[in-house]
Coordinates of C-alpha atoms in Angstrom, one line a residue:
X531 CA 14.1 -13.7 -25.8
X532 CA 12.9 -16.4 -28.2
X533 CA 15.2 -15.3 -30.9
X534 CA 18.4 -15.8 -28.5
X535 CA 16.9 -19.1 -27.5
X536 CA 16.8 -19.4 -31.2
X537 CA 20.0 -18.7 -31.8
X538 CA 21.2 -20.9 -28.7
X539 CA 19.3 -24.2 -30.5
X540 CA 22.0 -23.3 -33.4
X541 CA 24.7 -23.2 -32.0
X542 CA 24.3 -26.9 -30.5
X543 CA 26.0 -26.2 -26.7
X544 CA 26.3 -29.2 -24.7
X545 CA 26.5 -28.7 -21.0
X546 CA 25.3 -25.6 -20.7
X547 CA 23.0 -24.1 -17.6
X548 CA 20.0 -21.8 -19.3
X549 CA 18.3 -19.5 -16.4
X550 CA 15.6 -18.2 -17.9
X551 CA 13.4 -14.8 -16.6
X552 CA 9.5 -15.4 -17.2
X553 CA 10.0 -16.3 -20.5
X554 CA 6.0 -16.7 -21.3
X555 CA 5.5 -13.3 -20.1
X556 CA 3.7 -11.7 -23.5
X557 CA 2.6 -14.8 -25.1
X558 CA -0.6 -16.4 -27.0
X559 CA -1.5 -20.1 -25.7
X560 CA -0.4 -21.1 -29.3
X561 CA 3.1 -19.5 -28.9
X562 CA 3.7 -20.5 -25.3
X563 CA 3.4 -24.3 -26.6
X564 CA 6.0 -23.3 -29.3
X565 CA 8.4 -22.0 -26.6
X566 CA 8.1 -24.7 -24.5
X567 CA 8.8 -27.1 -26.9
X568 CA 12.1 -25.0 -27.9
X569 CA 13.3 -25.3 -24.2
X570 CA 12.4 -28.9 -24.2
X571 CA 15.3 -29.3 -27.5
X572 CA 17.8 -27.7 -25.2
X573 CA 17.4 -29.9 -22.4
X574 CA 16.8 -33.0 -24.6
X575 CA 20.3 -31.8 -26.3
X576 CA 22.1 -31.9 -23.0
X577 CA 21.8 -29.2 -20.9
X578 CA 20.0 -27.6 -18.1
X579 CA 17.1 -25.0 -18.3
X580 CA 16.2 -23.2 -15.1
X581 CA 13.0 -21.1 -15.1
X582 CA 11.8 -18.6 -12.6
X583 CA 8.1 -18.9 -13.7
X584 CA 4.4 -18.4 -12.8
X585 CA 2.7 -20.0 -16.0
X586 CA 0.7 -23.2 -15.2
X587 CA 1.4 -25.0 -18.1
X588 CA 5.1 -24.3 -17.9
X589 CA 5.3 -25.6 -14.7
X590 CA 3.3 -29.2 -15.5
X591 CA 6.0 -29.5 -18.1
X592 CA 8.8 -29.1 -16.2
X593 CA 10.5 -32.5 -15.0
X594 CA 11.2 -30.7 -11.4
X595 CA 9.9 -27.5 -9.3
X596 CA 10.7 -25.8 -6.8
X597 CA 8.7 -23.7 -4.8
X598 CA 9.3 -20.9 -2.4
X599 CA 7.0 -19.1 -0.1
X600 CA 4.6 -20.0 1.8
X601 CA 3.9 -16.3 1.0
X602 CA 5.3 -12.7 -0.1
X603 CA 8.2 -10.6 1.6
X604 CA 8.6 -10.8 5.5
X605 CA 5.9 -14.1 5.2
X606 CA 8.4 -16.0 2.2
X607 CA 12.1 -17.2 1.8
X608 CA 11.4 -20.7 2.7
X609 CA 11.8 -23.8 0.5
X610 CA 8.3 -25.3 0.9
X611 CA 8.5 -27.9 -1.8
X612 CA 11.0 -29.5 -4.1
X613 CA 10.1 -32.7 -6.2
X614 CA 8.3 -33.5 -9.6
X615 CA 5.1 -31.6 -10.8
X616 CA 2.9 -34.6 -9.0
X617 CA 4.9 -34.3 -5.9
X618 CA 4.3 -30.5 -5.4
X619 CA 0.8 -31.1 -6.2
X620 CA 0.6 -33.5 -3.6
X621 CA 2.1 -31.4 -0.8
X622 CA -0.5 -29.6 0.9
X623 CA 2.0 -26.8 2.0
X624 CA 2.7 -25.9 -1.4
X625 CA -0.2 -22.7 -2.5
X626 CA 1.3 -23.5 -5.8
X627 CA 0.4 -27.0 -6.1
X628 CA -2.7 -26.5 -4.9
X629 CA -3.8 -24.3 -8.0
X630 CA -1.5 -26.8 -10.3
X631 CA -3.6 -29.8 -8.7
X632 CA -7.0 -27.7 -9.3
X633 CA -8.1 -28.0 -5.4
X634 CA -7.9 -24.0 -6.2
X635 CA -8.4 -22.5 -8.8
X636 CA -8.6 -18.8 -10.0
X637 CA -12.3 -18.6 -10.4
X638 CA -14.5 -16.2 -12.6
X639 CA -17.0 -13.4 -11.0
X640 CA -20.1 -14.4 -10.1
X641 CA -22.2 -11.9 -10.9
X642 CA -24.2 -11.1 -13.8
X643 CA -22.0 -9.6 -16.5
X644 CA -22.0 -5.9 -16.9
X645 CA -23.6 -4.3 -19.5
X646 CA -21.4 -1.6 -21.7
X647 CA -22.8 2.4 -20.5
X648 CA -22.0 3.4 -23.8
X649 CA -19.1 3.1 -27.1
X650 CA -16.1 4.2 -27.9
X651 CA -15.3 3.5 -31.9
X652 CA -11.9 3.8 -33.8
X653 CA -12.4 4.3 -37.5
X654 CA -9.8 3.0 -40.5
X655 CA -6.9 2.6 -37.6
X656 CA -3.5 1.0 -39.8
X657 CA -0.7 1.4 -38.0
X658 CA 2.0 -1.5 -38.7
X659 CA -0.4 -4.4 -39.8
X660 CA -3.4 -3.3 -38.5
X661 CA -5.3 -3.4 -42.1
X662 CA -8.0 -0.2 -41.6
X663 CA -10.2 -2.0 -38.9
X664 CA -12.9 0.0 -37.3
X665 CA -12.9 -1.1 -33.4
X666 CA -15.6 -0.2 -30.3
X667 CA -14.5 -0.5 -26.9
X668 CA -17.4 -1.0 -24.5
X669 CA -17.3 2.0 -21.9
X670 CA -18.3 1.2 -18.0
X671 CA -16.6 -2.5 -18.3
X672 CA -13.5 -4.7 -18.3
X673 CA -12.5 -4.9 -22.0
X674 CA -9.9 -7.4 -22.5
X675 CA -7.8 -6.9 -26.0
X676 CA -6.4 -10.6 -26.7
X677 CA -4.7 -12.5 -29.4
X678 CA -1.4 -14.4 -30.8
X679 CA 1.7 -12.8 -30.3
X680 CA 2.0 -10.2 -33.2
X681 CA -1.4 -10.0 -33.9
X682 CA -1.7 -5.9 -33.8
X683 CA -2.8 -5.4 -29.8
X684 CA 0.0 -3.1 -29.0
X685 CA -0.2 -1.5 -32.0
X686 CA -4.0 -0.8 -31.8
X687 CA -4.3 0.2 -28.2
X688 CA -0.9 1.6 -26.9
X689 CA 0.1 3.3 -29.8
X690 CA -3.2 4.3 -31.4
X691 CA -6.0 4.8 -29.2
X692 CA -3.9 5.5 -26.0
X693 CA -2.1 8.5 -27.9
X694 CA -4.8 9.4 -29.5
X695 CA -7.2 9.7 -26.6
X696 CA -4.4 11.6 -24.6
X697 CA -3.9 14.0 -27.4
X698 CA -7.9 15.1 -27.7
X699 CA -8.7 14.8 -24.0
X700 CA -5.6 16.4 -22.4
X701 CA -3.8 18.3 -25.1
X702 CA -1.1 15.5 -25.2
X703 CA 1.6 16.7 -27.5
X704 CA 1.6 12.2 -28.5
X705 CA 1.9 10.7 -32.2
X706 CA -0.9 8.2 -32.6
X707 CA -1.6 5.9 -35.2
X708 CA -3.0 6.6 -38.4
X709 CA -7.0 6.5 -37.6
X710 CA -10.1 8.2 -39.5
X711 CA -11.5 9.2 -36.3
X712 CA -12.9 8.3 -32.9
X713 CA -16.8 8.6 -32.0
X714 CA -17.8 8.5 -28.7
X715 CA -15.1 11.0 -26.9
X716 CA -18.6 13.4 -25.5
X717 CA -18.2 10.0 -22.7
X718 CA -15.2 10.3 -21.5
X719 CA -12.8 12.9 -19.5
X720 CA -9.7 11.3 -19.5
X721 CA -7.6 8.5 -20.4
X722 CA -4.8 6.9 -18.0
X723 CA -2.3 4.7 -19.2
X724 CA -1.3 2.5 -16.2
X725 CA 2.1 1.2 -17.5
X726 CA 4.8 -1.0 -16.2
X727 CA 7.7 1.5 -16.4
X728 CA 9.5 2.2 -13.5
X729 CA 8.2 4.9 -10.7
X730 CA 11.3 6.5 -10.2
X731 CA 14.5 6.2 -11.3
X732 CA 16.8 7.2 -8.6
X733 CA 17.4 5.3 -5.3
X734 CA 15.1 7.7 -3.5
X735 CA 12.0 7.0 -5.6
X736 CA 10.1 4.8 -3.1
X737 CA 6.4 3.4 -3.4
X738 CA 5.1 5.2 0.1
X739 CA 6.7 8.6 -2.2
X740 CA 4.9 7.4 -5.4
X741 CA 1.2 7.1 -3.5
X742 CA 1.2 9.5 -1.3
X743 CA 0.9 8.2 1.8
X744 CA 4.8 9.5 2.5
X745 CA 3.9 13.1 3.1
X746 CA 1.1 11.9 5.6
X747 CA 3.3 9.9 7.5
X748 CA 5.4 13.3 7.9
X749 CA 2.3 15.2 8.7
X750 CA 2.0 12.7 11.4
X751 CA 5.4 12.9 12.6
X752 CA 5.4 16.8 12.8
X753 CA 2.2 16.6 15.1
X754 CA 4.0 14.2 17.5
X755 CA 4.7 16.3 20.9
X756 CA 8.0 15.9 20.5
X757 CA 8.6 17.2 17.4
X758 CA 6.4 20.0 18.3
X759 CA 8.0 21.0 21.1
X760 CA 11.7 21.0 19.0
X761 CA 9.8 23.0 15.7
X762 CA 9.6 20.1 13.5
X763 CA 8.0 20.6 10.8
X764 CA 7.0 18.1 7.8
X765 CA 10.3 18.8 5.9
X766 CA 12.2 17.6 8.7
X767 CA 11.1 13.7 8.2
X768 CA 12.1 14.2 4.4
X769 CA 15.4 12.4 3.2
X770 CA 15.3 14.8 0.6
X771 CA 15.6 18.1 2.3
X772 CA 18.3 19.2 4.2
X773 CA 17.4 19.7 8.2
X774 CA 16.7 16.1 9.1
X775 CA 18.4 13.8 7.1
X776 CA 22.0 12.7 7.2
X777 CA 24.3 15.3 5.0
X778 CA 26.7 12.8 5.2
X779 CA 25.3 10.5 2.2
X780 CA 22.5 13.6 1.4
X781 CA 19.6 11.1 2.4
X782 CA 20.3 8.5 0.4
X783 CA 21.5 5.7 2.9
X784 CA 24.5 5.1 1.2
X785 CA 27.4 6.1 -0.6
X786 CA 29.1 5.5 -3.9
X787 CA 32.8 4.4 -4.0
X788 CA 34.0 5.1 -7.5
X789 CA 36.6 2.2 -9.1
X790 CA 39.1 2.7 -11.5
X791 CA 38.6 -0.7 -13.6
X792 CA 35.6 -2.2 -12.1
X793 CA 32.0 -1.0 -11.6
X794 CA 31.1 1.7 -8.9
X795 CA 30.3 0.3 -5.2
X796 CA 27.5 1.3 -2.8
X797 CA 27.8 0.7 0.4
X798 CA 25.9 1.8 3.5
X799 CA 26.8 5.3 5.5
X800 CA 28.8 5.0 8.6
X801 CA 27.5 8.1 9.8
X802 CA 24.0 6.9 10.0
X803 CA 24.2 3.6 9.0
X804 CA 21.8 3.6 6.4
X805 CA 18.8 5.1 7.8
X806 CA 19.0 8.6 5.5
X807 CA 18.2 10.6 8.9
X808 CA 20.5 12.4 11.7
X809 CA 20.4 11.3 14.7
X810 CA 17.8 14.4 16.3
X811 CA 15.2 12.9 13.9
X812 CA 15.6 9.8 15.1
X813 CA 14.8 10.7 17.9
X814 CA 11.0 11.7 17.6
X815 CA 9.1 8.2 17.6
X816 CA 5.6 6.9 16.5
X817 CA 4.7 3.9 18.7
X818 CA 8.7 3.6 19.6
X819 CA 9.2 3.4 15.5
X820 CA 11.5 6.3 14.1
X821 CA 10.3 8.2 10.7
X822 CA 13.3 5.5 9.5
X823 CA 11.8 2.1 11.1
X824 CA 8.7 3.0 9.4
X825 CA 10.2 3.6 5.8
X826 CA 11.4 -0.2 6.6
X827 CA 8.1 -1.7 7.6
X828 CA 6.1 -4.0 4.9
X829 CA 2.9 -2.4 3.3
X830 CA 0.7 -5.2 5.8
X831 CA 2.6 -4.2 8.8
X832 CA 2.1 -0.6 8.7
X833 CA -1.5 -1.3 8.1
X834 CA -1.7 -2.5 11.5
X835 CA 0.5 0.1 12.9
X836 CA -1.4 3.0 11.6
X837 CA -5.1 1.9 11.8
X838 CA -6.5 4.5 13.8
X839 CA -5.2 7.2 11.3
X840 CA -7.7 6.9 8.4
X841 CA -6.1 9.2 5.8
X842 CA -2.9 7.0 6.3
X843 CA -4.3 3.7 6.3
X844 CA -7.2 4.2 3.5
X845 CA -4.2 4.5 1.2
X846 CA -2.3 1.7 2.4
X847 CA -5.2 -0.7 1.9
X848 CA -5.0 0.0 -2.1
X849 CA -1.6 -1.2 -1.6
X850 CA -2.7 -4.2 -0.1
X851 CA -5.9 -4.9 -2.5
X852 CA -3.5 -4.9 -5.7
X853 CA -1.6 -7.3 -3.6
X854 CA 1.4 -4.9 -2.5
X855 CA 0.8 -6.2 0.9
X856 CA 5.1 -7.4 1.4
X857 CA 6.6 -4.7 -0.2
X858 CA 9.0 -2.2 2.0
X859 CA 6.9 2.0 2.1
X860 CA 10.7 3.1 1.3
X861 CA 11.9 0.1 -0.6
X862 CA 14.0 1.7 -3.9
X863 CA 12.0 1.9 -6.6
X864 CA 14.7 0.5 -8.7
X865 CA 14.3 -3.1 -6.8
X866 CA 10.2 -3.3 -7.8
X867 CA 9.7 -5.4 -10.9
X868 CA 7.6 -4.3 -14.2
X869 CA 4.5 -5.7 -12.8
X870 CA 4.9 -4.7 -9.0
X871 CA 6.1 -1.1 -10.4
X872 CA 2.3 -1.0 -12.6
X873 CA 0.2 -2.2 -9.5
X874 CA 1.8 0.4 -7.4
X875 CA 0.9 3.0 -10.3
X876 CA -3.0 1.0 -10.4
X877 CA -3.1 1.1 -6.2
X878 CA -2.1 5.1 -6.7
X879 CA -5.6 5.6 -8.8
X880 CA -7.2 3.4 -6.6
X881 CA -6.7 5.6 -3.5
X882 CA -8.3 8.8 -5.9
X883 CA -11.9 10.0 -6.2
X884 CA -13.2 8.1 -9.5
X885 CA -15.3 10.7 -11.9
X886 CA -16.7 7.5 -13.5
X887 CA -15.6 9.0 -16.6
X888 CA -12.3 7.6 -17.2
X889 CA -10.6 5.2 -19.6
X890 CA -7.8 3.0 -17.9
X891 CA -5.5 1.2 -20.5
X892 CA -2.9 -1.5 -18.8
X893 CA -0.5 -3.9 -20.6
X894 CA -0.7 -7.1 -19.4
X895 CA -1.1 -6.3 -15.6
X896 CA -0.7 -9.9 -14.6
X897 CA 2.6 -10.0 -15.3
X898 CA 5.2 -11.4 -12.4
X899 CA 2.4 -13.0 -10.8
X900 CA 1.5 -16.0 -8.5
X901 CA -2.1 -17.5 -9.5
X902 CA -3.1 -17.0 -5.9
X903 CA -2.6 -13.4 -6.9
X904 CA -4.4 -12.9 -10.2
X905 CA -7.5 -12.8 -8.5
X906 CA -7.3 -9.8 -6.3

């Protein structure tokens, strides 16, 4: 992204509208300045520069904000503030200018630091510019792996230890880094690399799928009277078996138009207008919610639906404590962001029985967002 932008400052455009994506997303303190200085020179040249952001610092430089919320999914949409950095800050709707003001702030633990249970070491790793360093990772704690953009992080930890560890510990047919060796493995049992690829890359790959809690849900459905007394079983509430969904558009809610000279169409199924089922699943209901109407409600509202039903709502919760709370149980995995597509992954090991034994590598898990969010 900063090389276009570099290539943009060369070319000398007047009168041109930059929309930008995150743009600090993977940068050091000392680069971030840099690039804020290089979007500066295109506005100061004449044009506009529009970024969708969550950085602090890029926001205090900006010469307007605007600010949607108050909140996330169902709870958002609305334009709660628009005006200069000292304006938002000075709105007491705004959760944004409240952090940019300082009257909140994301604050450090409280308790006592822990103390590492033990080392992992790396000997002689020198892949790319790493120059033969010998690293220990701290086992039992939050190890954070920091420095400037191009400094060696990815290159020591994704692609040496990661594949490494995977390959001893699991038979991992991986490449790693060239390394010497690693002491410390008798500690550990596994390694899981919490990433921000997609969960699925197909329009039915959904997060209530991805976590689990989808096949409870169905569990749930089968034991309702209703579908009991019609011989329902679990695979009738699934989109992705015939019996209960709509054969139609095959469970997928919609259906593909093909175009000569432009790009393919979607649009939603007449026979069941988008709700993947037939209308005899429909029909059983949870509450007076079909199997569908709950594939449409928000992580936080089928918290509340389902309380009474531990095994449903215990995996929910890890949803919500990652801070999942607006997203849709059957929302398409291909609309979740990088960062709500690794938290979704993070809220899946959550919900699982910890051996206490485990390694968890993530890359830059507070990426996409808000600072009232980093927290959780």
């Amino acid at each position: 992204q900063r090389i276009r932008l570099a290539s943009q400052l060369g070319c000398g455009l007047v009168g041109v509208a930059y929309i930008l994506d995150e743009p600090s997303i993977g940068l050091h303190a000392r680069d971030h300045q840099a690039l804020l200085d290089t979007l500066l020179r295109l506005r100061d040249m004449g044009n506009t520069v529009v970024v969708i952001e969550h950085d602090a610092a890029t926001m205090h430089t900006a010469d307007w904000l605007i600010d949607l919320g108050p909140d996330a999914g169902i709870l958002g949409g609305e334009l709660v503030a628009s005006g200069t950095p000292q304006q938002v800050m000075a709105n007491q709707h705004s959760l944004t200018g409240q952090f940019l003001s300082g009257a909140r702030r994301v604050t450090r633990p409280q308790e006592t630091r822990r103390e590492p249970a033990g080392w992992l070491t790396l000997r002689s790793a020198e892949l790319h510019n790493l120059k033969q360093i010998d690293v220990s990772f701290p086992l039992g704690v939050f190890c954070a792996v920091t420095g400037v953009s191009g400094s060696g992080k990815s290159s020591l930890v994704r692609q040496t230890l990661h594949p490494a560890l995977a390959r001893v510990l699991h038979n991992a047919q991986t490449a790693p880094g060239p390394y010497e060796a690693i002491e410390g493995l008798e500690q550990v049992n596994q390694v899981i690399n919490i990433t921000q690829d997609p969960i699925g890359r197909t329009p039915r790959s959904n997060p209530a799928t991805y976590v689990g809690v989808y096949g409870e849900i169905r569990k749930l459905f089968a034991s309702l009277p209703e579908a009991k007394a019609r011989g329902y079983k679990p695979g009738r509430f699934s989109f992705n078996v015939k019996g209960g969904r709509c054969e139609t558009c095959k469970g997928y809610g919609r259906k593909r138009v093909e175009m000569h000279f432009l790009a393919d169409v979607w649009v939603t199924c007449a026979a069941c207008g988008g709700s993947r089922y037939n209308e005899q699943t429909l029909e059983v209901t949870y509450h007076g919610r079909s199997i569908a109407d709950v594939l449409d409600m928000e992580v936080q509202e089928a918290l509340e639906s389902f309380a009474p039903l531990p095994k449903i709502t215990n995996i929910l919760q890890t949803l919500d404590d990652v801070g999942l709370e607006y997203i849709r149980l059957g929302q398409s995995a291909l609309t979740l962001s990088g960062g709500e597509a690794q938290r979704v992954k993070l809220a899946k090991e959550l919900s699982r029985n910890a051996t206490g034994r485990t390694v968890y590598i993530l890359d830059e898990p507070t990426t996409g967002l808000h600072l009232s969010l980093i927290h959780i």
